[in-house]
Amino acid sequence: MSTTKEVPTVAHRILRHDVFTRHGREWMAAQEARLAGPSDVEITTVDGGVVILPRCAEITVRRQVPGPACTA
């Protein structure tokens, strides 16, 4: 079981399926961030777009995280 949480991170640590807001729009990453130059990363989105961010830009993402273990 998992839950969705808002997690503060930096751009180069964006993971597949993370949801983040940039340029007034919400984006879902189709894959992990990858280098796009010496100081930038690019994130391919599920709709086929590409978002380029500064590598160390602070960003908050919504991410699926494991929930508490069930004790039945």
Coordinates of N, CA and C in Angstrom, one line a residue:
M1 N 0.8 -1.2 0.0 CA 0.0 0.0 0.0 C 0.9 1.2 0.0
S2 N 0.5 2.2 -0.7 CA 1.3 3.5 -0.8 C 0.4 4.7 -0.7
T3 N 0.9 5.8 -0.4 CA 0.2 7.1 -0.3 C 1.0 8.1 -1.1
T4 N 0.3 9.2 -1.5 CA 0.9 10.3 -2.2 C 1.3 11.3 -1.2
K5 N 2.6 11.8 -1.2 CA 3.1 12.8 -0.3 C 3.8 13.9 -1.1
E6 N 3.8 15.1 -0.6 CA 4.6 16.2 -1.2 C 6.0 16.1 -0.6
V7 N 7.0 16.0 -1.4 CA 8.4 15.7 -1.0 C 9.3 16.8 -1.6
P8 N 10.0 17.6 -0.7 CA 10.9 18.6 -1.3 C 12.1 17.8 -1.8
T9 N 12.6 18.3 -3.0 CA 13.8 17.7 -3.6 C 14.5 18.7 -4.5
V10 N 15.4 18.3 -5.2 CA 16.1 19.1 -6.2 C 15.9 18.5 -7.6
A11 N 16.0 19.3 -8.6 CA 15.6 18.8 -10.0 C 16.3 17.6 -10.4
H12 N 17.5 17.4 -10.2 CA 18.2 16.2 -10.7 C 17.8 14.9 -9.9
R13 N 17.0 15.0 -8.9 CA 16.5 13.8 -8.2 C 15.0 13.5 -8.5
I14 N 14.5 14.2 -9.5 CA 13.1 13.9 -9.9 C 13.1 12.4 -10.5
L15 N 12.1 11.7 -10.0 CA 12.0 10.3 -10.4 C 10.8 10.1 -11.4
R16 N 10.8 8.9 -12.0 CA 9.7 8.5 -12.9 C 8.3 8.6 -12.1
H17 N 7.3 9.1 -12.6 CA 6.0 9.2 -12.1 C 5.8 10.3 -11.0
D18 N 6.9 11.1 -10.7 CA 6.8 12.2 -9.8 C 5.9 13.3 -10.6
V19 N 5.1 14.0 -9.8 CA 4.3 15.1 -10.4 C 4.9 16.4 -9.8
F20 N 5.2 17.3 -10.7 CA 5.7 18.6 -10.2 C 5.0 19.8 -11.0
T21 N 5.1 21.0 -10.5 CA 4.5 22.1 -11.1 C 5.6 23.0 -11.6
R22 N 5.5 23.4 -12.8 CA 6.5 24.4 -13.4 C 5.8 25.2 -14.5
H23 N 6.1 26.4 -14.5 CA 5.5 27.3 -15.5 C 4.0 27.3 -15.5
G24 N 3.5 27.2 -14.3 CA 2.0 27.3 -14.1 C 1.3 26.0 -14.6
R25 N 2.0 25.0 -14.8 CA 1.4 23.7 -15.3 C 1.9 22.5 -14.5
E26 N 1.0 21.5 -14.3 CA 1.4 20.3 -13.6 C 2.0 19.3 -14.6
W27 N 3.1 18.7 -14.3 CA 3.7 17.7 -15.2 C 4.0 16.4 -14.4
M28 N 3.9 15.3 -15.1 CA 4.3 14.0 -14.6 C 5.5 13.5 -15.3
A29 N 6.5 13.1 -14.6 CA 7.7 12.7 -15.2 C 7.5 11.3 -15.8
A30 N 7.9 11.1 -17.1 CA 7.9 9.7 -17.7 C 9.1 8.9 -17.4
Q31 N 10.2 9.6 -17.0 CA 11.4 8.9 -16.6 C 12.2 9.8 -15.7
E32 N 13.3 9.3 -15.1 CA 14.1 10.1 -14.2 C 14.7 11.2 -14.9
A33 N 15.1 12.3 -14.2 CA 15.8 13.4 -14.8 C 17.1 13.0 -15.3
R34 N 17.5 13.6 -16.4 CA 18.9 13.3 -17.0 C 19.6 14.6 -17.4
L35 N 20.9 14.5 -17.3 CA 21.7 15.7 -17.6 C 21.4 16.2 -19.1
A36 N 21.3 17.5 -19.2 CA 21.1 18.2 -20.5 C 22.1 19.3 -20.7
G37 N 23.3 19.1 -20.0 CA 24.3 20.1 -20.1 C 25.0 20.1 -18.8
P38 N 26.0 21.0 -18.6 CA 26.8 21.1 -17.4 C 26.0 21.5 -16.2
S39 N 24.9 22.3 -16.4 CA 24.2 22.8 -15.2 C 22.6 22.6 -15.3
D40 N 22.2 21.8 -16.3 CA 20.7 21.6 -16.4 C 20.4 20.1 -16.5
V41 N 19.1 19.9 -16.2 CA 18.6 18.5 -16.4 C 17.3 18.6 -17.3
E42 N 17.0 17.6 -18.0 CA 15.7 17.5 -18.7 C 14.9 16.4 -18.2
I43 N 13.6 16.6 -18.1 CA 12.6 15.7 -17.6 C 11.6 15.4 -18.8
T44 N 11.6 14.2 -19.3 CA 10.6 13.9 -20.3 C 9.3 13.6 -19.6
T45 N 8.2 14.2 -20.1 CA 6.9 14.1 -19.4 C 6.0 13.0 -20.1
V46 N 5.0 12.6 -19.4 CA 4.1 11.5 -19.9 C 3.4 12.0 -21.2
D47 N 3.2 13.3 -21.4 CA 2.5 13.7 -22.6 C 3.4 14.0 -23.7
G48 N 4.7 13.6 -23.6 CA 5.7 13.7 -24.7 C 6.5 15.0 -24.7
G49 N 6.2 15.9 -23.7 CA 6.9 17.1 -23.6 C 8.3 16.9 -22.9
V50 N 9.1 18.0 -22.9 CA 10.3 18.0 -22.2 C 10.4 19.3 -21.3
V51 N 10.7 19.2 -20.1 CA 10.9 20.3 -19.2 C 12.4 20.4 -18.8
I52 N 13.0 21.5 -19.0 CA 14.4 21.7 -18.7 C 14.5 22.6 -17.5
L53 N 15.2 22.1 -16.5 CA 15.4 22.9 -15.2 C 16.8 23.0 -14.8
P54 N 17.2 24.0 -14.0 CA 18.5 24.0 -13.5 C 18.7 22.8 -12.6
R55 N 19.9 22.2 -12.7 CA 20.2 20.9 -12.0 C 19.8 20.9 -10.5
C56 N 20.2 22.0 -9.8 CA 20.0 22.1 -8.4 C 18.8 23.0 -8.0
A57 N 17.8 23.2 -8.9 CA 16.6 23.9 -8.6 C 15.8 23.2 -7.5
E58 N 15.5 23.9 -6.4 CA 14.6 23.3 -5.4 C 13.2 23.2 -5.9
I59 N 12.6 22.0 -5.7 CA 11.3 21.8 -6.3 C 10.5 20.8 -5.3
T60 N 9.2 20.9 -5.3 CA 8.4 20.0 -4.5 C 7.7 19.1 -5.4
V61 N 7.7 17.8 -5.2 CA 7.1 16.8 -6.1 C 6.0 16.1 -5.2
R62 N 5.0 15.6 -5.9 CA 4.1 14.6 -5.3 C 4.6 13.2 -5.8
R63 N 4.8 12.4 -4.8 CA 5.4 11.1 -5.0 C 4.7 10.0 -4.3
Q64 N 4.6 8.8 -4.9 CA 4.0 7.7 -4.2 C 5.1 7.2 -3.2
V65 N 4.7 7.1 -1.9 CA 5.6 6.5 -0.9 C 5.0 5.4 -0.2
P66 N 5.8 4.4 0.3 CA 5.2 3.3 1.0 C 4.4 3.8 2.2
G67 N 3.2 3.2 2.4 CA 2.4 3.5 3.5 C 2.8 2.6 4.7
P68 N 2.1 2.8 5.8 CA 2.4 1.9 7.0 C 2.0 0.4 6.6
A69 N 2.8 -0.5 7.2 CA 2.5 -1.9 7.0 C 1.2 -2.3 7.6
C70 N 0.4 -3.1 6.9 CA -0.9 -3.6 7.5 C -0.6 -4.6 8.5
T71 N -1.3 -4.5 9.6 CA -1.2 -5.5 10.7 C -2.6 -6.1 10.9
A72 N -2.8 -7.2 10.3 CA -4.1 -7.8 10.3 C -4.1 -9.0 11.2

